[in-house]
Amino acid sequence: MLLVESGLGPASWNVLTEGTARTLGISFGWATNLISLLVLLAWIPLRELPGIGTLLNVAVVGFAADATAAVLPSPHGLPAQAGYLVLGLVALAFFDALYLGAQFGSGPRDGIMTGLVRLTGLPIAAVRTGIEVTVAGIGWLLGGTVGVGTALIALTLGPLVAYFLPRVMVRLPPPPAGDA
């Protein structure tokens, strides 16, 4: 909610959702659901498997956003907006890494990242940045709103997640030999 309340530009997936909603003439919520379904279908060729974290991500994130919005004051002035943007960006990256590091399954959109990292061997920062820039670009082409915050989020979220993830990753022991 800090990113939204900053008013300096939405995150990439919100740009895509807004553009999709405008293009198809549907609500933001319906566009969110449609994109989530398409993203989950994209898991199939990536061989990404859902887990309890996938379900919790879908169930909890929206409620947490609503609860935060109910108590978060609106920022007044550019310094406060910039503070919300930076704090929101760092918090998003940290909490994204925290839940991914628990290894209970990624959320729908993070599954694209984890699947591409696993299949390509490319670094998280590069894959996440590529996804964020692509999603924001498609959303913008569909009529979604972008701002300076959108560019900052798209270009720095991947490196921030890559920074935090090894620091919060739960190390699981390898399966015993012979288990497949």
Short mmCIF file of C-alpha atoms in Angstrom, two decimals:
data_model
loop_
_atom_site.label_atom_id
_atom_site.label_comp_id
_atom_site.label_asym_id
_atom_site.label_seq_id
_atom_site.Cartn_x
_atom_site.Cartn_y
_atom_site.Cartn_z
CA MET A 1 0.00 0.00 0.00
CA LEU A 2 2.93 2.33 0.52
CA LEU A 3 3.70 2.09 -3.20
CA VAL A 4 0.10 2.83 -4.13
CA GLU A 5 -0.24 5.67 -1.63
CA SER A 6 2.98 7.29 -2.83
CA GLY A 7 1.14 8.39 -5.96
CA LEU A 8 4.40 8.27 -7.92
CA GLY A 9 3.50 5.35 -10.16
CA PRO A 10 2.13 1.88 -9.62
CA ALA A 11 4.07 -1.38 -9.60
CA SER A 12 4.45 -3.19 -12.93
CA TRP A 13 1.73 -5.78 -12.37
CA ASN A 14 -0.72 -3.02 -11.40
CA VAL A 15 0.05 -1.24 -14.68
CA LEU A 16 -0.70 -4.47 -16.55
CA THR A 17 -3.89 -5.01 -14.56
CA GLU A 18 -5.10 -1.46 -15.19
CA GLY A 19 -4.29 -1.69 -18.91
CA THR A 20 -6.02 -5.06 -19.18
CA ALA A 21 -9.09 -3.73 -17.36
CA ARG A 22 -9.30 -0.71 -19.68
CA THR A 23 -8.75 -2.74 -22.84
CA LEU A 24 -11.29 -5.43 -21.98
CA GLY A 25 -13.76 -3.09 -20.26
CA ILE A 26 -13.71 -5.08 -17.02
CA SER A 27 -13.03 -4.15 -13.40
CA PHE A 28 -9.56 -4.04 -11.88
CA GLY A 29 -10.53 -7.02 -9.71
CA TRP A 30 -11.67 -9.12 -12.67
CA ALA A 31 -8.50 -8.18 -14.56
CA THR A 32 -6.45 -9.26 -11.52
CA ASN A 33 -8.21 -12.63 -11.51
CA LEU A 34 -7.80 -13.08 -15.26
CA ILE A 35 -4.08 -12.28 -15.12
CA SER A 36 -3.61 -14.62 -12.14
CA LEU A 37 -5.27 -17.43 -14.09
CA LEU A 38 -3.11 -16.81 -17.16
CA VAL A 39 0.01 -16.62 -15.01
CA LEU A 40 -0.85 -19.91 -13.31
CA LEU A 41 -1.34 -21.50 -16.75
CA ALA A 42 2.14 -20.24 -17.66
CA TRP A 43 3.44 -22.36 -14.77
CA ILE A 44 2.70 -25.53 -16.77
CA PRO A 45 5.57 -25.24 -19.29
CA LEU A 46 7.80 -23.90 -16.49
CA ARG A 47 7.02 -27.03 -14.41
CA GLU A 48 6.34 -24.83 -11.40
CA LEU A 49 4.44 -26.50 -8.57
CA PRO A 50 2.06 -24.72 -6.21
CA GLY A 51 2.39 -25.03 -2.46
CA ILE A 52 0.79 -23.69 0.68
CA GLY A 53 2.63 -20.41 0.03
CA THR A 54 0.83 -20.14 -3.31
CA LEU A 55 -2.55 -20.42 -1.63
CA LEU A 56 -1.60 -18.11 1.24
CA ASN A 57 -0.27 -15.52 -1.20
CA VAL A 58 -3.60 -15.48 -3.03
CA ALA A 59 -5.63 -15.45 0.20
CA VAL A 60 -3.63 -13.09 2.41
CA VAL A 61 -2.09 -10.36 0.23
CA GLY A 62 -5.38 -8.67 -0.65
CA PHE A 63 -6.59 -8.67 2.95
CA ALA A 64 -3.25 -7.31 4.16
CA ALA A 65 -3.41 -4.54 1.56
CA ASP A 66 -6.93 -3.60 2.61
CA ALA A 67 -5.99 -3.60 6.31
CA THR A 68 -2.94 -1.45 5.64
CA ALA A 69 -4.96 0.97 3.52
CA ALA A 70 -7.41 1.42 6.38
CA VAL A 71 -4.74 2.72 8.77
CA LEU A 72 -2.10 4.28 6.50
CA PRO A 73 -2.23 8.06 6.33
CA SER A 74 -1.88 9.72 2.94
CA PRO A 75 1.53 11.32 2.36
CA HIS A 76 1.62 15.08 2.05
CA GLY A 77 4.26 16.54 -0.23
CA LEU A 78 6.93 15.07 -2.48
CA PRO A 79 9.36 14.11 0.32
CA ALA A 80 6.65 12.04 2.05
CA GLN A 81 5.61 10.49 -1.28
CA ALA A 82 9.23 9.59 -2.05
CA GLY A 83 9.59 8.12 1.44
CA TYR A 84 6.50 5.96 0.91
CA LEU A 85 7.87 4.83 -2.46
CA VAL A 86 11.31 3.87 -1.14
CA LEU A 87 9.99 2.25 2.04
CA GLY A 88 7.31 0.40 0.08
CA LEU A 89 9.83 -0.83 -2.48
CA VAL A 90 12.25 -2.13 0.16
CA ALA A 91 9.40 -3.71 2.14
CA LEU A 92 7.99 -5.39 -0.98
CA ALA A 93 11.39 -6.83 -1.88
CA PHE A 94 12.12 -7.98 1.68
CA PHE A 95 8.75 -9.63 2.27
CA ASP A 96 8.81 -11.17 -1.21
CA ALA A 97 12.19 -12.71 -0.40
CA LEU A 98 10.99 -13.74 3.06
CA TYR A 99 8.03 -15.75 1.83
CA LEU A 100 9.99 -17.19 -1.11
CA GLY A 101 12.81 -18.10 1.28
CA ALA A 102 10.38 -20.11 3.42
CA GLN A 103 10.09 -22.48 0.42
CA PHE A 104 6.38 -23.21 0.83
CA GLY A 105 5.57 -22.29 -2.77
CA SER A 106 5.59 -19.01 -4.63
CA GLY A 107 2.68 -16.76 -5.42
CA PRO A 108 1.30 -16.80 -8.96
CA ARG A 109 3.47 -13.98 -10.30
CA ASP A 110 6.61 -15.00 -8.40
CA GLY A 111 6.25 -18.51 -9.84
CA ILE A 112 7.08 -17.11 -13.27
CA MET A 113 10.31 -15.74 -11.82
CA THR A 114 11.28 -18.87 -9.89
CA GLY A 115 10.46 -21.10 -12.87
CA LEU A 116 12.48 -18.98 -15.29
CA VAL A 117 15.43 -18.79 -12.87
CA ARG A 118 15.39 -22.57 -12.47
CA LEU A 119 15.08 -23.31 -16.21
CA THR A 120 17.46 -20.64 -17.56
CA GLY A 121 20.05 -20.49 -14.80
CA LEU A 122 19.97 -16.69 -15.05
CA PRO A 123 20.28 -14.62 -11.87
CA ILE A 124 17.14 -13.63 -9.97
CA ALA A 125 17.90 -9.93 -10.43
CA ALA A 126 18.03 -10.23 -14.23
CA VAL A 127 14.94 -12.44 -14.52
CA ARG A 128 12.83 -10.36 -12.13
CA THR A 129 13.89 -7.10 -13.78
CA GLY A 130 13.07 -8.51 -17.22
CA ILE A 131 9.62 -9.60 -16.02
CA GLU A 132 8.89 -6.27 -14.31
CA VAL A 133 9.94 -4.18 -17.33
CA THR A 134 8.02 -6.43 -19.75
CA VAL A 135 4.85 -6.42 -17.65
CA ALA A 136 4.96 -2.64 -17.18
CA GLY A 137 5.57 -2.13 -20.89
CA ILE A 138 2.66 -4.34 -21.94
CA GLY A 139 0.44 -2.66 -19.37
CA TRP A 140 1.43 0.77 -20.64
CA LEU A 141 0.71 -0.27 -24.24
CA LEU A 142 -2.74 -1.43 -23.09
CA GLY A 143 -3.42 1.97 -21.50
CA GLY A 144 -2.13 1.47 -17.96
CA THR A 145 -0.72 4.40 -16.03
CA VAL A 146 3.01 4.61 -15.38
CA GLY A 147 5.11 7.03 -13.39
CA VAL A 148 8.63 7.55 -12.13
CA GLY A 149 7.84 5.12 -9.33
CA THR A 150 6.91 2.44 -11.87
CA ALA A 151 10.34 2.74 -13.50
CA LEU A 152 12.12 2.69 -10.14
CA ILE A 153 10.20 -0.38 -9.01
CA ALA A 154 10.70 -2.22 -12.31
CA LEU A 155 14.46 -1.59 -12.34
CA THR A 156 15.26 -2.17 -8.67
CA LEU A 157 12.83 -4.79 -7.36
CA GLY A 158 14.77 -7.68 -8.91
CA PRO A 159 18.15 -6.67 -7.50
CA LEU A 160 16.58 -6.03 -4.08
CA VAL A 161 14.86 -9.45 -4.00
CA ALA A 162 18.17 -11.02 -5.08
CA TYR A 163 19.93 -9.19 -2.23
CA PHE A 164 17.46 -10.23 0.48
CA LEU A 165 16.69 -13.80 -0.62
CA PRO A 166 19.98 -15.48 0.35
CA ARG A 167 19.83 -13.72 3.72
CA VAL A 168 16.40 -15.15 4.62
CA MET A 169 16.41 -18.47 2.72
CA VAL A 170 15.55 -21.55 4.75
CA ARG A 171 18.12 -24.17 3.81
CA LEU A 172 16.45 -27.53 3.31
CA PRO A 173 18.47 -30.75 3.47
CA PRO A 174 18.70 -32.62 0.17
CA PRO A 175 16.37 -35.61 -0.18
CA PRO A 176 17.90 -38.99 0.69
CA ALA A 177 19.53 -40.84 -2.19
CA GLY A 178 17.06 -42.99 -4.10
CA ASP A 179 14.05 -40.70 -3.49
CA ALA A 180 12.66 -39.29 -6.67
#
